[in-house]
Coordinates of C-alpha atoms in Angstrom, one line a residue:
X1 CA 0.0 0.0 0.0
X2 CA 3.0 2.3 0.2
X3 CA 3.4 2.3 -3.5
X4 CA -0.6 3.3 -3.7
X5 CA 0.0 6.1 -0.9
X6 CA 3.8 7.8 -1.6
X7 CA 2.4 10.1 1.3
X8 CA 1.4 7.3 3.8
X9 CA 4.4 5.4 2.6
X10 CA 6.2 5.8 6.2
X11 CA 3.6 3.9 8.0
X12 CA 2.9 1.5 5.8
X13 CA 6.5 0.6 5.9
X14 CA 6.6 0.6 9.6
X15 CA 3.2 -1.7 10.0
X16 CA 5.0 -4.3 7.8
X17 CA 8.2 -4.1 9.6
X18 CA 5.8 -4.6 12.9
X19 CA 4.5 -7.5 11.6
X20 CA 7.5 -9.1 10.4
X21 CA 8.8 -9.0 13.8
X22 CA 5.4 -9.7 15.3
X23 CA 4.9 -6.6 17.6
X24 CA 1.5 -6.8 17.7
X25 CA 1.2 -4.0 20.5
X26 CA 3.0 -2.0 18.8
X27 CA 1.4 -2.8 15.9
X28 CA -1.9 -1.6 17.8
X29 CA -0.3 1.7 18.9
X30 CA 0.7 2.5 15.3
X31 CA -2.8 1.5 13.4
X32 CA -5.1 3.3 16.3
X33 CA -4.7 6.4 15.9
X34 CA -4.3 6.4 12.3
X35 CA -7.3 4.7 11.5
X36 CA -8.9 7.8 14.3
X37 CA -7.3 10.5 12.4
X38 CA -9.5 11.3 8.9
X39 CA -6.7 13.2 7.7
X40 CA -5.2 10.2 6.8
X41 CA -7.7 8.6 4.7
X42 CA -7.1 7.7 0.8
X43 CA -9.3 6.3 -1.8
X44 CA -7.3 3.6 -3.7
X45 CA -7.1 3.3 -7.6
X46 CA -10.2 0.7 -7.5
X47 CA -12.1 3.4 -5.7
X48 CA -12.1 1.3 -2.5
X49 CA -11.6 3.2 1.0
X50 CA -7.5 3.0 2.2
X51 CA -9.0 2.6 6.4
X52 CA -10.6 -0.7 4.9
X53 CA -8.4 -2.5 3.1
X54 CA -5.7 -1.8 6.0
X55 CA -8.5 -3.1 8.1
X56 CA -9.3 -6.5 6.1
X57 CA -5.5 -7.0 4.8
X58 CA -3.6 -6.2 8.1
X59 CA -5.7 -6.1 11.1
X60 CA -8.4 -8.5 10.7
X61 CA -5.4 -11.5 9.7
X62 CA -3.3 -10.9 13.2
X63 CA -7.1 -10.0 14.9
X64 CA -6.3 -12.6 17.2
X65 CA -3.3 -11.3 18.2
X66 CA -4.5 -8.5 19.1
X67 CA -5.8 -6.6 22.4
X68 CA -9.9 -7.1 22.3
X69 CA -11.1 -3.4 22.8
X70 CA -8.1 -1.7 20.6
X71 CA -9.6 -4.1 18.0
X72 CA -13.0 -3.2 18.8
X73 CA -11.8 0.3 18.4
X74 CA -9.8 0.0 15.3
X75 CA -13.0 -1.7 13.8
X76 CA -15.5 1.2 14.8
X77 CA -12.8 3.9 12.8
X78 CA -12.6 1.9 10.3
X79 CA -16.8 1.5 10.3
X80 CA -16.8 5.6 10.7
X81 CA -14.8 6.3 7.6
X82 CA -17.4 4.3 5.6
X83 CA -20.5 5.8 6.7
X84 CA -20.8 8.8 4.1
X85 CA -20.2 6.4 1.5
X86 CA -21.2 2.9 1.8
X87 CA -23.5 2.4 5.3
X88 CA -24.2 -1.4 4.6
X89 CA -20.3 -2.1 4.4
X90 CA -19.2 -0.2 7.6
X91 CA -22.2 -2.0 9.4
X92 CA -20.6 -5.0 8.0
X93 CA -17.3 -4.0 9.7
X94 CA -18.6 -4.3 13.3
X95 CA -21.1 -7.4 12.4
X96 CA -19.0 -9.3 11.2
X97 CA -16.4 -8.9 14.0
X98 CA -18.7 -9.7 17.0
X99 CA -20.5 -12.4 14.7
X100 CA -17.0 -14.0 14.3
X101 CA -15.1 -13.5 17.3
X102 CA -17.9 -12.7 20.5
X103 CA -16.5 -15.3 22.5
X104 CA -12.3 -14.5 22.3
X105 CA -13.6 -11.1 22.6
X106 CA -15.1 -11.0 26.3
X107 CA -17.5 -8.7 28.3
X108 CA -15.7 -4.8 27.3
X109 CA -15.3 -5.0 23.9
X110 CA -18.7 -6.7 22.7
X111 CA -20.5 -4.1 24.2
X112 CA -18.2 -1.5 23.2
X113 CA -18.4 -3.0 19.7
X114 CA -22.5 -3.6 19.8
X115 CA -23.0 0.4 20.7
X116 CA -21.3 1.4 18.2
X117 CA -23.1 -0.8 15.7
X118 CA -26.5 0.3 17.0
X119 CA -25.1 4.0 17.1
X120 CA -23.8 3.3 13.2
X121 CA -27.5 2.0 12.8
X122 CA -29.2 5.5 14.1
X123 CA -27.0 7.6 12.5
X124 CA -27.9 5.6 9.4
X125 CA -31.7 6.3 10.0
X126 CA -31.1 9.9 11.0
X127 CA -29.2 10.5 7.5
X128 CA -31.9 8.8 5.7
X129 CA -34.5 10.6 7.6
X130 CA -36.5 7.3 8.8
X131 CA -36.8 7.3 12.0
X132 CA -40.8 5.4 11.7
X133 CA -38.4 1.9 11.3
X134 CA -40.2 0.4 14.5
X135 CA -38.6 -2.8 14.0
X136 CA -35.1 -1.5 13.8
X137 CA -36.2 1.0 17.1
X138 CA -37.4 -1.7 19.2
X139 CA -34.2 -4.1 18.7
X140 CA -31.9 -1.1 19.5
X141 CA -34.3 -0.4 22.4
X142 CA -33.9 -3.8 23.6
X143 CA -30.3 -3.9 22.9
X144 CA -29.6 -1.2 24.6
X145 CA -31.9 -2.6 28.1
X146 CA -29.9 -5.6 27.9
X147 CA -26.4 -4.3 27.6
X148 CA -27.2 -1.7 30.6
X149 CA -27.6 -4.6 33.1
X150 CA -24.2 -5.9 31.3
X151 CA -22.4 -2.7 32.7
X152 CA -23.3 -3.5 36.0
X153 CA -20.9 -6.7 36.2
X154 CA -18.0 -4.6 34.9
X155 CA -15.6 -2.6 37.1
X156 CA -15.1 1.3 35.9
X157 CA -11.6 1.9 35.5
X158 CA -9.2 3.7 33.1
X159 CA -9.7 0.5 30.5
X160 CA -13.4 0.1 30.4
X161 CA -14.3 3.6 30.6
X162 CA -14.5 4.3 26.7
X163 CA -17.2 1.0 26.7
X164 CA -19.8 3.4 29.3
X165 CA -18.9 6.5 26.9
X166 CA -20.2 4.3 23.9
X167 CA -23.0 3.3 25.5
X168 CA -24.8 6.1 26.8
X169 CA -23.3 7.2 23.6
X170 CA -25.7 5.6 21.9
X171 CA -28.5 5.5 24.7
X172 CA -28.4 9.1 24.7
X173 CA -29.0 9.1 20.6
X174 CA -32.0 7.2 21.0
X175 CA -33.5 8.8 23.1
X176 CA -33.1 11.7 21.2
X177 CA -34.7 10.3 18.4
X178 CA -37.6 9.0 20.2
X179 CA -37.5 11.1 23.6
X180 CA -39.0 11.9 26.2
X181 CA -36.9 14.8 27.1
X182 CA -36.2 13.4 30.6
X183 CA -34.9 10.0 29.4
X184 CA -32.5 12.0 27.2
X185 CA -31.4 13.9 30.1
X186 CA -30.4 11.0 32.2
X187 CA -28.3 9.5 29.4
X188 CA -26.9 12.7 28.7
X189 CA -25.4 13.1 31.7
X190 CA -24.1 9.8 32.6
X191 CA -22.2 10.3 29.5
X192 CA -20.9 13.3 30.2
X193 CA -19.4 11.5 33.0
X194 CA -17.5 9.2 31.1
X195 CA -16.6 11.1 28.0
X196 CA -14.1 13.8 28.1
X197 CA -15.1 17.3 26.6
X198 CA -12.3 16.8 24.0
X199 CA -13.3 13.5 22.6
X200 CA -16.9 14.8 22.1
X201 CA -17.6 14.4 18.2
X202 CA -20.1 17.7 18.6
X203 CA -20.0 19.2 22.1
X204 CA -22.2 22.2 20.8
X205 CA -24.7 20.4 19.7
X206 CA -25.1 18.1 22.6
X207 CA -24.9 21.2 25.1
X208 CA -28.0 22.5 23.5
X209 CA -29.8 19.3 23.5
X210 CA -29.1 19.0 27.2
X211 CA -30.1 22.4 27.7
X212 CA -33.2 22.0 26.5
X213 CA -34.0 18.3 28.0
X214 CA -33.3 19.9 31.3
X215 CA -35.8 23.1 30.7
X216 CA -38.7 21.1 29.0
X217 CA -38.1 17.5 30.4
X218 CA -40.5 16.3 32.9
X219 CA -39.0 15.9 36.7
X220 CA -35.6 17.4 35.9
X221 CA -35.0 19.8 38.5
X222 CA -31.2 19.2 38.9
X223 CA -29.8 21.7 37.3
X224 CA -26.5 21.8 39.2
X225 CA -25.7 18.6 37.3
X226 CA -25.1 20.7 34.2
X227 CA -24.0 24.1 35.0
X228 CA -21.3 21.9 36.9
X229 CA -20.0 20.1 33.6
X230 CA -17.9 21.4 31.6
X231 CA -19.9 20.8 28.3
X232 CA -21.7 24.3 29.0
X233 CA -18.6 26.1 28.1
X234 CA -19.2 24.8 24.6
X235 CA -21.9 27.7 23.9
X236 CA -19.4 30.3 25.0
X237 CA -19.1 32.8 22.1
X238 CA -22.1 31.6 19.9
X239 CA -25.5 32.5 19.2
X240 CA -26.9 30.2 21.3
X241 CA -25.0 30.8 25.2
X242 CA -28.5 32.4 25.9
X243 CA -29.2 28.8 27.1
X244 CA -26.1 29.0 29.2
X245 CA -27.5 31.6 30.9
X246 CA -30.8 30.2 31.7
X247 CA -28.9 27.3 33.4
X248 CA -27.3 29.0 35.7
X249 CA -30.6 31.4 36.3
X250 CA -32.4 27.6 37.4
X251 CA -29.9 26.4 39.4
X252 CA -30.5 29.7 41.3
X253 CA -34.0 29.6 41.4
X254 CA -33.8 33.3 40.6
X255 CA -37.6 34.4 39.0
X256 CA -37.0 37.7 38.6
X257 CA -33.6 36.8 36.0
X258 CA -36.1 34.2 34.8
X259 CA -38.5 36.5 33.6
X260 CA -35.5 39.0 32.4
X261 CA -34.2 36.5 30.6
X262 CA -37.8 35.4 28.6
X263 CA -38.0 38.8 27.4
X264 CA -34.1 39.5 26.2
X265 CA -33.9 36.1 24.4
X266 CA -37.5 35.9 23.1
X267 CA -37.1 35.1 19.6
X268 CA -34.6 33.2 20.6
X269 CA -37.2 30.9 22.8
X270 CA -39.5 31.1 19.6
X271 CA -36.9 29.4 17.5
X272 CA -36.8 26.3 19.9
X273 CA -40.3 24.3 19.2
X274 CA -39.8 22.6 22.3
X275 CA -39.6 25.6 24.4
X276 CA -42.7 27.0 23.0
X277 CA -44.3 23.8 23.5
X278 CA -43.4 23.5 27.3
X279 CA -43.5 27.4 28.4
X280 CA -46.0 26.7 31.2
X281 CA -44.0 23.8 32.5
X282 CA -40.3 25.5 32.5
X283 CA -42.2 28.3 34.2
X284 CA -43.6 26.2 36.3
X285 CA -40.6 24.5 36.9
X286 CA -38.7 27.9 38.0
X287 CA -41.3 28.2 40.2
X288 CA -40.7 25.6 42.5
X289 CA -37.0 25.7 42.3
X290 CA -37.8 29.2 43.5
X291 CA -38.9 27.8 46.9
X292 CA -36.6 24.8 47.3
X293 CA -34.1 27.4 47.1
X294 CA -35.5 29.4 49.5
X295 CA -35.7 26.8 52.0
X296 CA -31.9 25.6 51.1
X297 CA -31.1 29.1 51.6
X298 CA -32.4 29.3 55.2
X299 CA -31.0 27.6 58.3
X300 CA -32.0 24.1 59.4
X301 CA -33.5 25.7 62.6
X302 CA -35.5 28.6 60.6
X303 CA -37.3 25.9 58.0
X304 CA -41.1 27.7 59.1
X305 CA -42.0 30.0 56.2
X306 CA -45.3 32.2 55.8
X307 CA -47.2 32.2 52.9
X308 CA -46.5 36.1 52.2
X309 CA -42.7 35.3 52.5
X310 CA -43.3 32.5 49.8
X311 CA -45.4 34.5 47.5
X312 CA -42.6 37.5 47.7
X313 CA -40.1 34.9 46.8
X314 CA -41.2 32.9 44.1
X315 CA -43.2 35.9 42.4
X316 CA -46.4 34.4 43.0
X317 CA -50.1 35.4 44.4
X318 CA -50.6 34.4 48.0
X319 CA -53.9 33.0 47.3
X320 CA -51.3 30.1 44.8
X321 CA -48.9 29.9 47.4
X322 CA -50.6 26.7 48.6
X323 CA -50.6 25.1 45.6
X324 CA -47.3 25.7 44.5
X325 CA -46.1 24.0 48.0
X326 CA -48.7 21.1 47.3
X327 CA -47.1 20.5 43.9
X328 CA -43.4 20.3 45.5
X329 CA -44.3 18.0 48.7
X330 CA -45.7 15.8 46.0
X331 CA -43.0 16.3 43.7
X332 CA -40.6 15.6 46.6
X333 CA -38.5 18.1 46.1
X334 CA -38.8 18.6 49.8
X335 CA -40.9 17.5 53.0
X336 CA -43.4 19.0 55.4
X337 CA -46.7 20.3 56.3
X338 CA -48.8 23.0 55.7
X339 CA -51.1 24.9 58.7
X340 CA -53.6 26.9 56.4
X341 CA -55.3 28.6 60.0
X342 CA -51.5 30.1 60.2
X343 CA -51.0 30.6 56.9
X344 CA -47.4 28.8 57.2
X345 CA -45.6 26.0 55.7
X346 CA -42.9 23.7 58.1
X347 CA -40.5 22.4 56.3
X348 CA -38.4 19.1 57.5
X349 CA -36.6 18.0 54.3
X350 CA -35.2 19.5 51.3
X351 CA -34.0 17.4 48.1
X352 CA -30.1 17.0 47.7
X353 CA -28.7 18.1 44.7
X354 CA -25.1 19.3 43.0
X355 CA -24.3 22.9 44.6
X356 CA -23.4 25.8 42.1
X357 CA -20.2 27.3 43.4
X358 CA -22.3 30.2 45.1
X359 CA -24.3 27.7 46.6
X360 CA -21.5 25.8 48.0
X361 CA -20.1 29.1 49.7
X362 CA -22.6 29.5 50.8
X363 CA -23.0 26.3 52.7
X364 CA -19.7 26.8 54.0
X365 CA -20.4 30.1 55.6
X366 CA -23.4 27.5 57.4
X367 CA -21.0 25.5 58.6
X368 CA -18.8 28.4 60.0
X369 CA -21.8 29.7 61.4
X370 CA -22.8 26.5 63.1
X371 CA -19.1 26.0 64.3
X372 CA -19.2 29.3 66.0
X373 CA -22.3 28.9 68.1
X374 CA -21.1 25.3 69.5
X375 CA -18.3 26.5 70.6
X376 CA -19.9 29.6 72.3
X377 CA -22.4 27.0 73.5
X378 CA -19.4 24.7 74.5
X379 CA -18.0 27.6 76.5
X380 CA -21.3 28.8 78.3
X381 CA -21.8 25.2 79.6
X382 CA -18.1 25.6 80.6
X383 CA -19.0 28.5 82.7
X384 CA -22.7 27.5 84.3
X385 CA -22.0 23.6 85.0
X386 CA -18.3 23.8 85.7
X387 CA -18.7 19.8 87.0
X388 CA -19.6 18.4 84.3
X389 CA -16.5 19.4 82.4
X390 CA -14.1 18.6 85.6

């Protein structure tokens, strides 16, 4: 192939040299990241793709040989260089491997291989814009239920942790595809856990698609989760960091930057279907995380609110201060009761979630706080029962 490729020549010399000597780690160090890298992809004089015949006249005749997951991996680059051109043959790249060689390839890499056939297979719909192929959807869905339990039995370290990434990889584009909003959410994040910002095919685009999950999905009220990931820096310095900052205005619970923000970015809302779709929920949603953090705000021994307190908070009528509590107690985004002689609301329990970096100062200044008056209560039972410190 160095006669085909005077450019590539250099490799191709050194993969033969590898093989002659049989280095087959090194000879997985050296094809890797080639085969990742687009940049070096050639069309040969027979018109077929360079990452391929690499693939079937190098790689897959030492497979054996071979570490499992680099294989896997080497296969799925290989699959991704084919996708613009030929979809049935890169699918064929990753079916034919875990057809072949499932059992010598163990737990890691047949899952790691299997999401990224099933992600091949979505992207494949998406392109052709079919996404009514039930039958297809439902053995992804399936797929995908099956090989989550499979995770489970695997321990997370620095070797396995590209097989999670692929997963929720390919959970999270599913669910994208055939929502709900929430669902995508939860994948979302779990694979923002595992996957680095810089190995992110399109961290834009997912940024905004988390965004909005978390403003229009149903039950998502922890918006700490994102503004604490690094993937919202992704919509610094483009059109759409508006969404940034309505992030970081939930995560607050602040109404009033709520409702500044709905008018500044208004057309912007109107160009996001969902958004329109869901304004009473995201409002409603504000709402509540209006009083939870109102309640987080206050100290554990001050949790007894009044309804005019409430309604001066969260922006609200006191006659709808009642309802709003109603909704979070059976929400659960906290605990309590309500005494509607008294008009106020006791509350015993507020739902954990990630702090903000204000939020977490904060708490600390809590804890100084409380520090300060046991030790000032330390020293006044020091003073007045002077025995029971002998």
């Amino acid at each position: 192939m160095s006669n085909l490729h005077a450019d590539m020549a250099p490799f191709y010399q050194n993969v033969a040299e590898l093989c002659r000597q049989k280095l087959w780690h090194q000879l997985t160090i050296a094809v890797l990241p080639f085969v990742s890298d687009e940049k070096n992809l050639r069309t040969t004089p027979e018109g077929t793709n360079s990452f391929l015949v690499l693939y079937d006249k190098v790689v897959t005749t030492v497979e054996k040989k071979l570490n499992a997951l680099s294989l896997a991996r080497i296969a799925s680059h290989v699959a991704d260089s084919l996708v613009s051109t030929d979809g049935t043959a890169a699918k064929a790249v990753l079916e034919n491997l875990v057809t072949e060689q499932s059992a010598r390839l163990g737990l890691p890499a047949t899952l790691y291989l299997q999401s990224k056939l099933h992600l091949l297979s979505l992207n494949l719909l998406e392109k052709q814009g079919d996404w009514n192929d039930k039958v297809q959807l439902a053995v992804i869905h399936d797929a995908l239920k099956k090989n989550a339990s499979k995770l489970q039995e695997m321990t997370v370290d620095t070797s396995t942790t590209m097989v999670h990434s692929a997963h929720y990889e390919c959970s999270m584009k599913y669910r994208k595809a055939v929502g709900p909003p929430e669902a995508f959410f939860t994948e979302a994040l779990a694979y923002l856990n595992y996957t680095p910002l810089d190995q992110m095919e399109n961290p834009h685009a997912l940024a905004m698609d988390t965004c909005l999950a978390a403003l229009t999905g149903e039950g998502v009220f922890h918006f700490g989760q994102v503004v604490t990931t690094p993937i919202l820096s992704a919509l610094e310095g483009t059109p759409e960091a508006w969404l940034m900052e309505f992030m970081h205005c939930m995560a607050k619970g602040d109404v009033v930057l709520f409702q500044n923000l709905s008018g500044q970015y208004a057309t912007q809302i109107q160009s996001q279907p969902a958004l329109v779709a869901r304004a009473p929920a995201v409002k409603e949603k504000i709402t509540l995380l209006a009083l939870v953090n109102m309640v987080f705000e206050r100290p554990s021994g001050e949790r007894t609110l009044t309804f005019q307190d409430v309604a001066d908070r969260i922006h609200v009528p006191i006659d709808q201060v009642e309802l709003v509590v109603m909704r979070a107690l059976s929400l659960k985004l906290m605990e309590g009761c309500l005494d509607q002689v008294s008009q106020t609301i006791e509350v015993t329990w507020v739902m954990p979630r990630v702090l903000t970096q204000d939020q977490l100062q904060d708490l600390s200044n809590k804890f100084g706080a409380w520090a300060v008056k046991v030790s000032k209560t330390a020293d006044y039972m020091g003073e007045h029962t002077p025995a029971l410190f002998a």
